[in-house]
Structures are given as structure tokens and as C-alpha cells.
mmCIF file with all atom_site columns, C-alpha atoms and ligand atoms in Angstrom:
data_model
loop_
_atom_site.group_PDB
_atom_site.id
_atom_site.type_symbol
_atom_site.label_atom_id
_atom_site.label_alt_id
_atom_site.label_comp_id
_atom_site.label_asym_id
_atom_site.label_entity_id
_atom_site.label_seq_id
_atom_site.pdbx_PDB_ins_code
_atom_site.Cartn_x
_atom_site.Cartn_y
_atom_site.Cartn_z
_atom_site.occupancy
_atom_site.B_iso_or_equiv
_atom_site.pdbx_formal_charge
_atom_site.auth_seq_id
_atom_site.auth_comp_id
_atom_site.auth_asym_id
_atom_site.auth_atom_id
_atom_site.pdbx_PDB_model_num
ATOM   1   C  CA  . UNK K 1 1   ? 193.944 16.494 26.207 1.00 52.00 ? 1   UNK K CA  1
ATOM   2   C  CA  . UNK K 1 2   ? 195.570 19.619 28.059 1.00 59.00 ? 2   UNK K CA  1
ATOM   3   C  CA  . UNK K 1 3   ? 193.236 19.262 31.029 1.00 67.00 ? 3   UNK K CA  1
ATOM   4   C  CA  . UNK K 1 4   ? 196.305 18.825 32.916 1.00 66.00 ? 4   UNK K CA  1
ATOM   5   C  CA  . UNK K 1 5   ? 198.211 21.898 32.087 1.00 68.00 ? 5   UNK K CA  1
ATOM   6   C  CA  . UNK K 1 6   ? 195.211 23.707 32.720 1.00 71.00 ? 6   UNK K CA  1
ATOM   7   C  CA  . UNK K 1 7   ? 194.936 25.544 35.617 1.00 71.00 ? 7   UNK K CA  1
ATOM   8   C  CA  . UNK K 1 8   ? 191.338 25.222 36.359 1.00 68.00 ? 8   UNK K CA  1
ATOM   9   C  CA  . UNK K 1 9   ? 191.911 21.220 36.120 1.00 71.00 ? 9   UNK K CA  1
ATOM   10  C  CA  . UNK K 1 10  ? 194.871 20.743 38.090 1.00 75.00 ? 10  UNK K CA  1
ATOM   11  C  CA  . UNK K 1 11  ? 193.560 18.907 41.454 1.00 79.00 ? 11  UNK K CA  1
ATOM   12  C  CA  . UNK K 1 12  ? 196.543 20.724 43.287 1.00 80.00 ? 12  UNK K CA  1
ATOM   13  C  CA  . UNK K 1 13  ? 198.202 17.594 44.413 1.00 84.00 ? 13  UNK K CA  1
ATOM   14  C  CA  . UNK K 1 14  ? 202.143 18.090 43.241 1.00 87.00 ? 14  UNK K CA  1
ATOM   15  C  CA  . UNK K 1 15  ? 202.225 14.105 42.615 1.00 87.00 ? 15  UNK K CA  1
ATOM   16  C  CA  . UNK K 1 16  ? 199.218 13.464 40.728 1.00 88.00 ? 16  UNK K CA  1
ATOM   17  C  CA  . UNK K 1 17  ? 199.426 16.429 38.851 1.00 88.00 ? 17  UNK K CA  1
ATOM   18  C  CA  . UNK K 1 18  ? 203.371 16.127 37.527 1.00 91.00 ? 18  UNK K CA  1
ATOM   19  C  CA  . UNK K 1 19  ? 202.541 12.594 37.191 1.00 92.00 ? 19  UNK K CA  1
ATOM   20  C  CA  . UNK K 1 20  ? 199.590 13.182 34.813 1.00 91.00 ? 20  UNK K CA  1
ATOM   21  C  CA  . UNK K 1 21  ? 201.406 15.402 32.672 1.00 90.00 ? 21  UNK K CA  1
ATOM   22  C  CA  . UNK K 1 22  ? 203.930 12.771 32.714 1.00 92.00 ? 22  UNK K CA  1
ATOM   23  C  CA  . UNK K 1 23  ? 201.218 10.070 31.422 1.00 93.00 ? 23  UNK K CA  1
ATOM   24  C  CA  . UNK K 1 24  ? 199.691 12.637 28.680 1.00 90.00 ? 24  UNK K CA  1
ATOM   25  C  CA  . UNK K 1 25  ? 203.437 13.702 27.504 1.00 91.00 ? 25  UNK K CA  1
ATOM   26  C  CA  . UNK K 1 26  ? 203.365 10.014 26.332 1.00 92.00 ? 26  UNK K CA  1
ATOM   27  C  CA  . UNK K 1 27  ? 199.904 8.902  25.078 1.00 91.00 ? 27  UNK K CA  1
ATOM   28  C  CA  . UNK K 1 28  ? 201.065 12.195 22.561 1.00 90.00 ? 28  UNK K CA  1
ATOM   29  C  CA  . UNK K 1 29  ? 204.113 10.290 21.224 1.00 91.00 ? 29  UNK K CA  1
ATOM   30  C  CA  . UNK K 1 30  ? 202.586 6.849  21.041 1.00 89.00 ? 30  UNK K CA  1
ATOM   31  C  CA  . UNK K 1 31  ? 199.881 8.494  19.629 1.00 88.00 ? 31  UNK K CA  1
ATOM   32  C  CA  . UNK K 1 32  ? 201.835 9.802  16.754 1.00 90.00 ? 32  UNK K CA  1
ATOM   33  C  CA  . UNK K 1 33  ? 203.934 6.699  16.249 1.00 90.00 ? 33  UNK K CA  1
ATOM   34  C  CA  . UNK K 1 34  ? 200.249 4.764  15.852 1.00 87.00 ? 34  UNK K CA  1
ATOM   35  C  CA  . UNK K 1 35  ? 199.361 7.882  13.087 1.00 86.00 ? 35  UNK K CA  1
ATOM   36  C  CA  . UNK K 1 36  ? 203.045 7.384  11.339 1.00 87.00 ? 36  UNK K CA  1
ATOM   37  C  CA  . UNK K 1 37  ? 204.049 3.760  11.223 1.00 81.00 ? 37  UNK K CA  1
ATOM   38  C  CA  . UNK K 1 38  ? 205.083 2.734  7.763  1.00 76.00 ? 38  UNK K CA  1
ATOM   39  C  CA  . UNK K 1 39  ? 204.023 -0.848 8.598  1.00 74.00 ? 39  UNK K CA  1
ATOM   40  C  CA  . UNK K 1 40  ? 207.287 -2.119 10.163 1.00 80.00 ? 40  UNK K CA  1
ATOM   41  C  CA  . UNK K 1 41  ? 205.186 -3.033 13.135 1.00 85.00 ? 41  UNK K CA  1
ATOM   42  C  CA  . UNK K 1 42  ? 206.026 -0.324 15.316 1.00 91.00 ? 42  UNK K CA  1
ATOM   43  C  CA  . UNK K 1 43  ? 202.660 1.052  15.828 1.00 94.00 ? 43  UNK K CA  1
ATOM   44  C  CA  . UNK K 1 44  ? 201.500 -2.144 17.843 1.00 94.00 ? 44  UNK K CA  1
ATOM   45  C  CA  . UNK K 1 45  ? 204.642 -2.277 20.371 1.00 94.00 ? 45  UNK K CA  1
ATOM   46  C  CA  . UNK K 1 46  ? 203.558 1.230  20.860 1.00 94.00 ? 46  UNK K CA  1
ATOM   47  C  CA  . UNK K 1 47  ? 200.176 0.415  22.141 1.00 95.00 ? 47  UNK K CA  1
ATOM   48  C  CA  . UNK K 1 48  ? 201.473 -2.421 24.351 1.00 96.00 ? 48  UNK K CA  1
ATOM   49  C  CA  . UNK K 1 49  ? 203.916 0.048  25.996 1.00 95.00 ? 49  UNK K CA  1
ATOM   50  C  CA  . UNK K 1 50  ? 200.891 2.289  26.175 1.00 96.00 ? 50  UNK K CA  1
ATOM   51  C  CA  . UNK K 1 51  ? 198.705 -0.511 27.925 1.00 96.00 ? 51  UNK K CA  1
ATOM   52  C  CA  . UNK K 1 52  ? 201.607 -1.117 30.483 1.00 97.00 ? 52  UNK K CA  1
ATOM   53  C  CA  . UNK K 1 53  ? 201.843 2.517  31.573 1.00 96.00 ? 53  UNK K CA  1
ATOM   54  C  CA  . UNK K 1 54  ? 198.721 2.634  32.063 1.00 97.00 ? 54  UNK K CA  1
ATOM   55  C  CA  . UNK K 1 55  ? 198.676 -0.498 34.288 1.00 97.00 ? 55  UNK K CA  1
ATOM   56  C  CA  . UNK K 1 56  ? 201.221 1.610  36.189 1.00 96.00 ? 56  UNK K CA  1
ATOM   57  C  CA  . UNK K 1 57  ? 199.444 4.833  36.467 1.00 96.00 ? 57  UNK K CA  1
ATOM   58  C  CA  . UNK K 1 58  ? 196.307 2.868  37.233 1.00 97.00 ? 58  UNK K CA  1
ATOM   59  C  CA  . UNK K 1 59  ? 197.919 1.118  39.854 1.00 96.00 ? 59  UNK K CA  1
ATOM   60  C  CA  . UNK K 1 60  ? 199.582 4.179  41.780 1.00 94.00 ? 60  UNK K CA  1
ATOM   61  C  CA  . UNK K 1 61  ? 196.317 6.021  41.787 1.00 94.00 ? 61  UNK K CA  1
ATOM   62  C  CA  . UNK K 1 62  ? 194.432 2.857  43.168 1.00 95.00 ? 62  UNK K CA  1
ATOM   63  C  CA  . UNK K 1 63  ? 197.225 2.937  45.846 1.00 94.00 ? 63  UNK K CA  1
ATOM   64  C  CA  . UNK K 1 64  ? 196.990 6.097  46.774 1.00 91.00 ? 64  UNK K CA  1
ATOM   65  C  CA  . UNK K 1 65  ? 193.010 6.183  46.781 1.00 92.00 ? 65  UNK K CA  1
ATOM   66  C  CA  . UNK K 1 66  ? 193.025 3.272  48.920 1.00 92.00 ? 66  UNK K CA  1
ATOM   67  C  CA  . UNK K 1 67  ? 194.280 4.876  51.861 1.00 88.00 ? 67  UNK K CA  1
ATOM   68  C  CA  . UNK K 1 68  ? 192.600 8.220  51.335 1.00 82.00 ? 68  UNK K CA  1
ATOM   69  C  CA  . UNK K 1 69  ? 189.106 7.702  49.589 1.00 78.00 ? 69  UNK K CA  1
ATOM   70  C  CA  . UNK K 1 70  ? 188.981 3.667  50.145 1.00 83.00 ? 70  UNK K CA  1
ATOM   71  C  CA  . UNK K 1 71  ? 184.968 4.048  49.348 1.00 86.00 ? 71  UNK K CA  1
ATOM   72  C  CA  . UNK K 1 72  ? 185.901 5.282  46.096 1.00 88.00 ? 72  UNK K CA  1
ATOM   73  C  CA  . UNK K 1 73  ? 188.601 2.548  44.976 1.00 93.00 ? 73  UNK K CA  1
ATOM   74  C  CA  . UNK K 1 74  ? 185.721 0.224  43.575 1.00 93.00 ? 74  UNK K CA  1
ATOM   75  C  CA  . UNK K 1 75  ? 184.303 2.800  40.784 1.00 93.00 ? 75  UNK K CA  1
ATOM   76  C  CA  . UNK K 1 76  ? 187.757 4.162  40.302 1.00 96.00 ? 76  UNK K CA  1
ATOM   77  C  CA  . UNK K 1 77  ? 189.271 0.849  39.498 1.00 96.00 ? 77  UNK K CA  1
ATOM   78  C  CA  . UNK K 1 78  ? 186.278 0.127  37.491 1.00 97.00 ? 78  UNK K CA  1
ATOM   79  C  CA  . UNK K 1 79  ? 186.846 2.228  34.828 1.00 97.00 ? 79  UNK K CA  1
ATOM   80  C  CA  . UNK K 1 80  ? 189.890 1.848  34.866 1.00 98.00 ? 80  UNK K CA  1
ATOM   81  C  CA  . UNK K 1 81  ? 189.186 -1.853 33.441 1.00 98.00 ? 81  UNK K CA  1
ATOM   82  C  CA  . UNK K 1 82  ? 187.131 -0.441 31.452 1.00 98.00 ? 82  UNK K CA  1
ATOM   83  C  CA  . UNK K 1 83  ? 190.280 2.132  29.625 1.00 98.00 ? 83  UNK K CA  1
ATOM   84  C  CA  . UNK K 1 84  ? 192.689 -0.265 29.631 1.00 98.00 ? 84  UNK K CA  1
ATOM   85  C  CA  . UNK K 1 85  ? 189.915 -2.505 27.344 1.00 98.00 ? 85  UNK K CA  1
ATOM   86  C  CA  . UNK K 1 86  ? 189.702 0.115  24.884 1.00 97.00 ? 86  UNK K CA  1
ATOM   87  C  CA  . UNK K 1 87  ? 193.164 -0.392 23.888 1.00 97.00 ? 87  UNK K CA  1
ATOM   88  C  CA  . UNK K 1 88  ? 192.172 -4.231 22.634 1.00 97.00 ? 88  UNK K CA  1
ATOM   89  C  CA  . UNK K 1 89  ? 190.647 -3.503 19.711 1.00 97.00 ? 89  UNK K CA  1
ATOM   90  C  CA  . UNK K 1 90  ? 193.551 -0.322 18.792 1.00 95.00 ? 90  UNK K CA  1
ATOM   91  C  CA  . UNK K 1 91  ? 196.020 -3.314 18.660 1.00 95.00 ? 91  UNK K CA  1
ATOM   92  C  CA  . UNK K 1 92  ? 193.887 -5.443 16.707 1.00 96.00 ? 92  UNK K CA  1
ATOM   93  C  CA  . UNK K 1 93  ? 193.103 -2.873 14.165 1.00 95.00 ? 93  UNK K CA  1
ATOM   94  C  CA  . UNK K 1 94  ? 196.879 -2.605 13.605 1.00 93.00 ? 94  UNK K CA  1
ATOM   95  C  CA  . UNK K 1 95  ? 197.044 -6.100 13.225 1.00 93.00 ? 95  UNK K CA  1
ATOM   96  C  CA  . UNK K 1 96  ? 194.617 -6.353 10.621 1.00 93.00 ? 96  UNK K CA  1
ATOM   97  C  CA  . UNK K 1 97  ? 196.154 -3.201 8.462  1.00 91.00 ? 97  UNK K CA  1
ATOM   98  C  CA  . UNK K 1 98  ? 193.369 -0.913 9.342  1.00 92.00 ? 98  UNK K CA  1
ATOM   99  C  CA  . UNK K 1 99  ? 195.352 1.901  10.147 1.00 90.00 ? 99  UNK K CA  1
ATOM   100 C  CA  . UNK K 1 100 ? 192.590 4.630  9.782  1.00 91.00 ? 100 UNK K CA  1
ATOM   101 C  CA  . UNK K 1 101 ? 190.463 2.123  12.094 1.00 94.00 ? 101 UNK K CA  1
ATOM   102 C  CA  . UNK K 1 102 ? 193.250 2.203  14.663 1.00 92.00 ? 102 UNK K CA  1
ATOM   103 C  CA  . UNK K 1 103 ? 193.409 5.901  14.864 1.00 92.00 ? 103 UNK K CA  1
ATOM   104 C  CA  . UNK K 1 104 ? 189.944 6.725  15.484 1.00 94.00 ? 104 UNK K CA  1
ATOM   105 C  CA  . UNK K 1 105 ? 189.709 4.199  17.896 1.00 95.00 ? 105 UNK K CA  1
ATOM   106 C  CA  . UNK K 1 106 ? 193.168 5.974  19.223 1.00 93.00 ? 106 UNK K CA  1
ATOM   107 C  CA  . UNK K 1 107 ? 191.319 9.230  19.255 1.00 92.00 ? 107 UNK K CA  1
ATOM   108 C  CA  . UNK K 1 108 ? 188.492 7.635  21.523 1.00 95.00 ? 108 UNK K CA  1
ATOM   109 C  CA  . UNK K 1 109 ? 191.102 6.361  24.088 1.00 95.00 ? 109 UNK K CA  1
ATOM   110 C  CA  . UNK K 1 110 ? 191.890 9.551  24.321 1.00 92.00 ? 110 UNK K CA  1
ATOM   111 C  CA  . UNK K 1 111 ? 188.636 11.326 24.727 1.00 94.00 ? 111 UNK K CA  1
ATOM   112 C  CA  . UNK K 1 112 ? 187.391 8.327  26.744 1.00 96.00 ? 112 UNK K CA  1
ATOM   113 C  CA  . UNK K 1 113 ? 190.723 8.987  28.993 1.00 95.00 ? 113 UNK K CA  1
ATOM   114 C  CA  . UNK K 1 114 ? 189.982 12.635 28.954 1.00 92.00 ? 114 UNK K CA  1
ATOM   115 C  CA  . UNK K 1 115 ? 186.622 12.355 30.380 1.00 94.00 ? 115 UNK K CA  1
ATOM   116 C  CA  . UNK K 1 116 ? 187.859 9.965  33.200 1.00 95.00 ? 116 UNK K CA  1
ATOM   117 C  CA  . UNK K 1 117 ? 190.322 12.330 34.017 1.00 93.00 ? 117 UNK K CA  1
ATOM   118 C  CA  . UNK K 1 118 ? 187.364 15.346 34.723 1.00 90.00 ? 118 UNK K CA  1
ATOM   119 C  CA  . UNK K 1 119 ? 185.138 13.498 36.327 1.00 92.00 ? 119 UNK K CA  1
ATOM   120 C  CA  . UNK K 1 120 ? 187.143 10.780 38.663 1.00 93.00 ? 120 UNK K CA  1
ATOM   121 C  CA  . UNK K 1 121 ? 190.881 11.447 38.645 1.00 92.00 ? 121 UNK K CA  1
ATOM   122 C  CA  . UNK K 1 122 ? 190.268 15.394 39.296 1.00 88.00 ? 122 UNK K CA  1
ATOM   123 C  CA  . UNK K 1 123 ? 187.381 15.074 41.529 1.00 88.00 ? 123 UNK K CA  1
ATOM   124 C  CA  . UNK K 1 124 ? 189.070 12.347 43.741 1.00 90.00 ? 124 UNK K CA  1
ATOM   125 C  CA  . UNK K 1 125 ? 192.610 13.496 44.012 1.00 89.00 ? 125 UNK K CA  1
ATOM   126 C  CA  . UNK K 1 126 ? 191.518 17.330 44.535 1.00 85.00 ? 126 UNK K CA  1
ATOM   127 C  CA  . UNK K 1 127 ? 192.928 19.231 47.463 1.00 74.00 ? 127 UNK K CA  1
HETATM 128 FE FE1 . FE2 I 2 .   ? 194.810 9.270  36.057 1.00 86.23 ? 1   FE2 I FE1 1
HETATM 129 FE FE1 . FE2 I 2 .   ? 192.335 7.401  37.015 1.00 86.23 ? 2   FE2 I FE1 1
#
């Protein structure tokens, strides 16, 4: 999850790289309110914050790849479908009152996210 205060994984675009630490600053705390809630419901307006941002960050990258790597947009907005899907079933494990359940399935957002970010955010936005 540090790829982005790595230096080795920084794609050396100011925008996209403050912006990503941004976006990872925050999965970490909704993260941690999905492995803490004491039930009051909390846990599940966390992930539908989460799934917002993400629309967001999603969006400004699709923006920005539009005008500089428009062949790219298709695959990159692709997966991104596919991430934002893999917060369905997070919410609905919290709904049911299978916490455990919602935080592995947390933890594979997060490596699933992860991986994107190495092999289509990097590559893409790299300078
Ligand atoms: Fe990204
Ligand atoms: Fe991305």
C-alpha cells in the first residue's frame, strides 16, 4: 500500500502523485473504521464514502488520460469498473454482520487496488 511514497513507484507527475497519496491516506482510515465499528453502522457509510472517492479519482485520471494516452482510456476505465465492483460485496458483508468477511474482502480491495496502481496508473501517468 506505500507504492506511492515509494520512490521507485512515483510516476513523477506532481498531480497524480500528491493526489494518490491523497486517495491511499484515506482507504487507511476507512479501512480502520471498517476493522473497528462496534455495529452502530458506521462501517458501511464508510465504504460508500470510499466508493464515491473513488468515482472521483477514477474520473480525474480518465480525464486526464483522455487527452494524453486516449488509446489507453478503454482498459484504464475498465478496471476501473471492475475496483469500484469489489466494494459491492464489502458493503454487503457489513450488512449481513460478517465483519471478518468484510475485512478480508477490504484487504483484497486493497491489494486488487495496489496491483492496478503498478501496472496501469504508474505505467500510464509516468513521465
Ligand atoms: Fe489511481
Ligand atoms: Fe487508475
Amino acid at each position: 500500500m506505500a507504492t506511492w511514497l515509494e520512490d521507485q513507484w512515483k510516476s513523477g507527475d506532481p498531480i497524480i502523485d500528491a493526489e494518490h497519496q491523497k486517495l491511499h491516506q484515506m482507504i487507511r482510515s476507512m479501512a480502520a473504521v471498517v476493522r473497528n465499528d462496534p455495529g452502530l453502522g458506521l462501517a458501511i457509510e464508510a465504504v460508500d464514502v470510499l466508493a464515491e472517492r473513488m468515482r472521483i479519482h477514477f474520473r480525474m485520471e480518465e480525464t486526464l488520460a483522455s487527452r494524453a494516452h486516449s488509446d489507453a482510456v478503454a482498459t484504464l476505465k475498465q478496471d476501473h469498473q471492475r475496483l469500484l465492483r469489489l466494494l459491492a460485496p464489502v458493503r454487503d458483508a457489513l450488512q449481513g454482520g460478517d465483519q471478518d468477511g468484510a475485512k478480508t474482502l477490504m484487504e483484497d480491495f486493497h491489494a486488487q487496488l495496489d496491483q492496478h496502481d503498478r501496472e496501469v496508473d504508474i505505467p500510464l501517468f509516468r513521465r
